[in-house]
Tab-separated table of N, CA and C in Angstrom:
chain	number	residue	atom	x	y	z
Q	1	VAL	N	0.851	-1.175	0.000
Q	1	VAL	CA	0.000	0.000	0.000
Q	1	VAL	C	0.892	1.233	0.000
Q	2	THR	N	0.573	2.158	-0.862
Q	2	THR	CA	1.287	3.437	-0.873
Q	2	THR	C	0.287	4.563	-0.692
Q	3	TRP	N	0.781	5.697	-0.220
Q	3	TRP	CA	-0.081	6.857	-0.042
Q	3	TRP	C	0.771	8.109	-0.143
Q	4	GLY	N	0.112	9.208	-0.317
Q	4	GLY	CA	0.802	10.485	-0.445
Q	4	GLY	C	0.593	11.069	-1.832
Q	5	HIS	N	1.356	12.066	-2.139
Q	5	HIS	CA	1.211	12.791	-3.406
Q	5	HIS	C	1.522	11.863	-4.575
Q	6	PRO	N	0.605	11.730	-5.529
Q	6	PRO	CA	0.826	10.801	-6.645
Q	6	PRO	C	2.034	11.145	-7.517
Q	7	ASP	N	2.403	12.404	-7.609
Q	7	ASP	CA	3.572	12.784	-8.413
Q	7	ASP	C	4.885	12.387	-7.749
Q	8	TYR	N	4.836	11.996	-6.498
Q	8	TYR	CA	6.030	11.626	-5.742
Q	8	TYR	C	6.043	10.145	-5.382
Q	9	GLY	N	5.287	9.343	-6.101
Q	9	GLY	CA	5.259	7.908	-5.863
Q	9	GLY	C	4.175	7.444	-4.920
Q	10	GLY	N	3.313	8.352	-4.482
Q	10	GLY	CA	2.270	7.996	-3.538
Q	10	GLY	C	1.134	7.181	-4.115
Q	11	ASP	N	1.121	6.995	-5.419
Q	11	ASP	CA	0.078	6.199	-6.081
Q	11	ASP	C	0.738	5.072	-6.861
Q	12	SER	N	0.638	3.865	-6.347
Q	12	SER	CA	1.236	2.698	-7.015
Q	12	SER	C	0.175	1.832	-7.700
Q	13	SER	N	-1.013	2.390	-7.925
Q	13	SER	CA	-2.112	1.589	-8.466
Q	13	SER	C	-1.790	0.978	-9.827
Q	14	GLU	N	-0.971	1.634	-10.635
Q	14	GLU	CA	-0.634	1.094	-11.956
Q	14	GLU	C	0.238	-0.154	-11.879
Q	15	VAL	N	0.935	-0.355	-10.774
Q	15	VAL	CA	1.834	-1.507	-10.644
Q	15	VAL	C	1.434	-2.431	-9.493
Q	16	LYS	N	0.295	-2.190	-8.867
Q	16	LYS	CA	-0.066	-2.939	-7.661
Q	16	LYS	C	-0.098	-4.445	-7.885
Q	17	ASP	N	-0.511	-4.894	-9.058
Q	17	ASP	CA	-0.558	-6.331	-9.320
Q	17	ASP	C	0.830	-6.946	-9.452
Q	18	GLN	N	1.846	-6.134	-9.713
Q	18	GLN	CA	3.225	-6.614	-9.833
Q	18	GLN	C	3.944	-6.644	-8.482
Q	19	LEU	N	3.371	-5.999	-7.483
Q	19	LEU	CA	4.043	-5.871	-6.184
Q	19	LEU	C	3.742	-7.067	-5.287
Q	20	LYS	N	4.275	-8.212	-5.687
Q	20	LYS	CA	4.145	-9.458	-4.944
Q	20	LYS	C	5.543	-9.973	-4.632
Q	21	GLY	N	5.754	-10.467	-3.445
Q	21	GLY	CA	7.062	-10.986	-3.069
Q	21	GLY	C	8.104	-9.897	-2.925
Q	22	VAL	N	7.681	-8.730	-2.477
Q	22	VAL	CA	8.608	-7.604	-2.323
Q	22	VAL	C	9.592	-7.893	-1.192
Q	23	GLN	N	10.883	-7.737	-1.497
Q	23	GLN	CA	11.941	-7.954	-0.516
Q	23	GLN	C	12.480	-6.645	0.053
Q	24	GLN	N	12.601	-5.645	-0.831
Q	24	GLN	CA	13.138	-4.346	-0.425
Q	24	GLN	C	12.451	-3.260	-1.230
Q	25	VAL	N	12.413	-2.060	-0.655
Q	25	VAL	CA	11.928	-0.882	-1.364
Q	25	VAL	C	12.933	0.238	-1.142
Q	26	HIS	N	13.252	0.962	-2.215
Q	26	HIS	CA	14.158	2.107	-2.146
Q	26	HIS	C	13.500	3.279	-2.845
Q	27	ALA	N	13.975	4.480	-2.539
Q	27	ALA	CA	13.333	5.668	-3.096
Q	27	ALA	C	14.341	6.718	-3.530
Q	28	THR	N	13.954	7.445	-4.573
Q	28	THR	CA	14.597	8.712	-4.905
Q	28	THR	C	13.691	9.783	-4.293
Q	29	GLY	N	13.851	11.011	-4.682
Q	29	GLY	CA	12.988	12.050	-4.154
Q	29	GLY	C	11.548	11.935	-4.608
Q	30	ARG	N	11.329	11.293	-5.770
Q	30	ARG	CA	9.978	11.256	-6.342
Q	30	ARG	C	9.573	9.905	-6.917
Q	31	ALA	N	10.329	8.849	-6.656
Q	31	ALA	CA	10.001	7.536	-7.225
Q	31	ALA	C	10.444	6.427	-6.284
Q	32	PHE	N	9.877	5.243	-6.507
Q	32	PHE	CA	10.215	4.063	-5.724
Q	32	PHE	C	10.625	2.923	-6.637
Q	33	VAL	N	11.435	2.023	-6.095
Q	33	VAL	CA	11.751	0.761	-6.752
Q	33	VAL	C	11.595	-0.340	-5.708
Q	34	ALA	N	10.929	-1.415	-6.092
Q	34	ALA	CA	10.786	-2.589	-5.238
Q	34	ALA	C	11.584	-3.725	-5.852
Q	35	ILE	N	12.401	-4.381	-5.052
Q	35	ILE	CA	13.097	-5.596	-5.487
Q	35	ILE	C	12.231	-6.766	-5.068
Q	36	LEU	N	11.902	-7.624	-6.038
Q	36	LEU	CA	11.057	-8.778	-5.772
Q	36	LEU	C	11.891	-10.016	-5.477
Q	37	ALA	N	11.250	-11.029	-4.927
Q	37	ALA	CA	11.934	-12.255	-4.528
Q	37	ALA	C	12.650	-12.941	-5.679
Q	38	ASP	N	12.152	-12.768	-6.902
Q	38	ASP	CA	12.785	-13.415	-8.058
Q	38	ASP	C	13.919	-12.585	-8.661
Q	39	GLY	N	14.269	-11.466	-8.022
Q	39	GLY	CA	15.376	-10.633	-8.521
Q	39	GLY	C	14.974	-9.612	-9.557
Q	40	SER	N	13.697	-9.535	-9.869
Q	40	SER	CA	13.216	-8.494	-10.781
Q	40	SER	C	12.859	-7.253	-9.957
Q	41	VAL	N	12.566	-6.163	-10.636
Q	41	VAL	CA	12.189	-4.940	-9.938
Q	41	VAL	C	10.918	-4.350	-10.530
Q	42	VAL	N	10.248	-3.555	-9.734
Q	42	VAL	CA	9.085	-2.782	-10.159
Q	42	VAL	C	9.347	-1.338	-9.744
Q	43	THR	N	9.137	-0.411	-10.680
Q	43	THR	CA	9.323	1.003	-10.366
Q	43	THR	C	8.028	1.765	-10.596
Q	44	TRP	N	7.876	2.856	-9.853
Q	44	TRP	CA	6.726	3.735	-10.046
Q	44	TRP	C	7.070	5.112	-9.478
Q	45	GLY	N	6.262	6.065	-9.884
Q	45	GLY	CA	6.489	7.443	-9.466
Q	45	GLY	C	6.917	8.295	-10.652
Q	46	ASP	N	7.567	9.405	-10.371
Q	46	ASP	CA	7.977	10.347	-11.407
Q	46	ASP	C	8.958	9.698	-12.384
Q	47	ARG	N	8.625	9.724	-13.663
Q	47	ARG	CA	9.440	9.095	-14.708
Q	47	ARG	C	10.866	9.650	-14.737
Q	48	ASP	N	10.998	10.943	-14.526
Q	48	ASP	CA	12.309	11.590	-14.590
Q	48	ASP	C	13.135	11.406	-13.324
Q	49	SER	N	12.576	10.738	-12.352
Q	49	SER	CA	13.283	10.492	-11.091
Q	49	SER	C	13.470	9.003	-10.824
Q	50	GLY	N	13.395	8.185	-11.881
Q	50	GLY	CA	13.603	6.752	-11.745
Q	50	GLY	C	12.345	5.921	-11.734
Q	51	GLY	N	11.183	6.548	-11.868
Q	51	GLY	CA	9.929	5.818	-11.811
Q	51	GLY	C	9.585	5.021	-13.058
Q	52	ASP	N	10.376	5.171	-14.109
Q	52	ASP	CA	10.158	4.429	-15.358
Q	52	ASP	C	11.434	3.680	-15.703
Q	53	SER	N	11.424	2.377	-15.497
Q	53	SER	CA	12.600	1.552	-15.788
Q	53	SER	C	12.443	0.771	-17.090
Q	54	SER	N	11.458	1.131	-17.911
Q	54	SER	CA	11.192	0.358	-19.127
Q	54	SER	C	12.380	0.317	-20.079
Q	55	GLY	N	13.210	1.323	-20.087
Q	55	GLY	CA	14.366	1.361	-20.984
Q	55	GLY	C	15.455	0.362	-20.633
Q	56	VAL	N	15.449	-0.142	-19.395
Q	56	VAL	CA	16.466	-1.112	-18.958
Q	56	VAL	C	15.834	-2.383	-18.405
Q	57	LYS	N	14.540	-2.543	-18.622
Q	57	LYS	CA	13.806	-3.677	-18.048
Q	57	LYS	C	14.459	-5.025	-18.351
Q	58	ASP	N	14.910	-5.229	-19.574
Q	58	ASP	CA	15.507	-6.511	-19.949
Q	58	ASP	C	16.811	-6.789	-19.208
Q	59	GLN	N	17.465	-5.750	-18.712
Q	59	GLN	CA	18.729	-5.913	-17.987
Q	59	GLN	C	18.522	-6.104	-16.490
Q	60	LEU	N	17.329	-5.827	-16.002
Q	60	LEU	CA	17.075	-5.858	-14.559
Q	60	LEU	C	16.597	-7.226	-14.111
Q	61	LYS	N	17.512	-8.180	-14.191
Q	61	LYS	CA	17.253	-9.547	-13.740
Q	61	LYS	C	18.356	-9.931	-12.769
Q	62	GLY	N	18.002	-10.622	-11.715
Q	62	GLY	CA	18.995	-11.003	-10.712
Q	62	GLY	C	19.471	-9.824	-9.884
Q	63	VAL	N	18.593	-8.865	-9.664
Q	63	VAL	CA	18.967	-7.681	-8.886
Q	63	VAL	C	19.160	-8.075	-7.420
Q	64	GLN	N	20.311	-7.698	-6.880
Q	64	GLN	CA	20.638	-7.982	-5.482
Q	64	GLN	C	20.465	-6.754	-4.598
Q	65	GLN	N	20.856	-5.603	-5.133
Q	65	GLN	CA	20.798	-4.353	-4.377
Q	65	GLN	C	20.415	-3.215	-5.308
Q	66	VAL	N	19.849	-2.186	-4.721
Q	66	VAL	CA	19.569	-0.944	-5.439
Q	66	VAL	C	20.036	0.205	-4.558
Q	67	HIS	N	20.640	1.199	-5.174
Q	67	HIS	CA	21.018	2.421	-4.474
Q	67	HIS	C	20.408	3.592	-5.232
Q	68	ALA	N	20.180	4.679	-4.521
Q	68	ALA	CA	19.495	5.820	-5.118
Q	68	ALA	C	20.222	7.123	-4.842
Q	69	THR	N	20.087	8.039	-5.794
Q	69	THR	CA	20.435	9.433	-5.569
Q	69	THR	C	19.111	10.181	-5.481
Q	70	GLY	N	19.137	11.467	-5.592
Q	70	GLY	CA	17.903	12.230	-5.538
Q	70	GLY	C	16.960	11.944	-6.689
Q	71	ARG	N	17.529	11.562	-7.862
Q	71	ARG	CA	16.672	11.375	-9.042
Q	71	ARG	C	17.058	10.186	-9.915
Q	72	ALA	N	17.812	9.220	-9.389
Q	72	ALA	CA	18.221	8.071	-10.199
Q	72	ALA	C	18.489	6.858	-9.314
Q	73	PHE	N	18.363	5.678	-9.917
Q	73	PHE	CA	18.669	4.414	-9.254
Q	73	PHE	C	19.817	3.724	-9.968
Q	74	VAL	N	20.540	2.893	-9.241
Q	74	VAL	CA	21.507	1.968	-9.821
Q	74	VAL	C	21.244	0.605	-9.188
Q	75	ALA	N	21.293	-0.429	-10.011
Q	75	ALA	CA	21.062	-1.791	-9.527
Q	75	ALA	C	22.347	-2.587	-9.625
Q	76	ILE	N	22.636	-3.358	-8.576
Q	76	ILE	CA	23.762	-4.296	-8.577
Q	76	ILE	C	23.166	-5.686	-8.796
Q	77	LEU	N	23.651	-6.343	-9.856
Q	77	LEU	CA	23.120	-7.658	-10.204
Q	77	LEU	C	23.913	-8.778	-9.551
Q	78	ALA	N	23.380	-9.989	-9.617
Q	78	ALA	CA	24.007	-11.151	-8.975
Q	78	ALA	C	25.409	-11.416	-9.502
Q	79	ASP	N	25.680	-11.065	-10.775
Q	79	ASP	CA	27.006	-11.304	-11.341
Q	79	ASP	C	27.984	-10.159	-11.045
Q	80	GLY	N	27.547	-9.179	-10.256
Q	80	GLY	CA	28.403	-8.060	-9.877
Q	80	GLY	C	28.355	-6.884	-10.831
Q	81	SER	N	27.639	-7.006	-11.916
Q	81	SER	CA	27.523	-5.893	-12.856
Q	81	SER	C	26.502	-4.888	-12.338
Q	82	VAL	N	26.527	-3.707	-12.917
Q	82	VAL	CA	25.587	-2.672	-12.511
Q	82	VAL	C	24.758	-2.218	-13.702
Q	83	VAL	N	23.545	-1.797	-13.409
Q	83	VAL	CA	22.634	-1.250	-14.416
Q	83	VAL	C	22.146	0.081	-13.885
């Protein structure tokens, strides 16, 4: 469940069906990323702040960790590479 201003990630209704098996959640100033049990991720919130990961979706497999700045995410994969 999310709440708050929808422009800042407070509305996750578009991805709610994907938010199963959530292991971790991280945030930028205006977006969230959830790491799921299978190593995939779900993002939502402001597109310009990391809320749209569609451009790297195919690379976001085996995600172990995510780190954030104010407006971007980086993922560390199981093989040690970063996206």
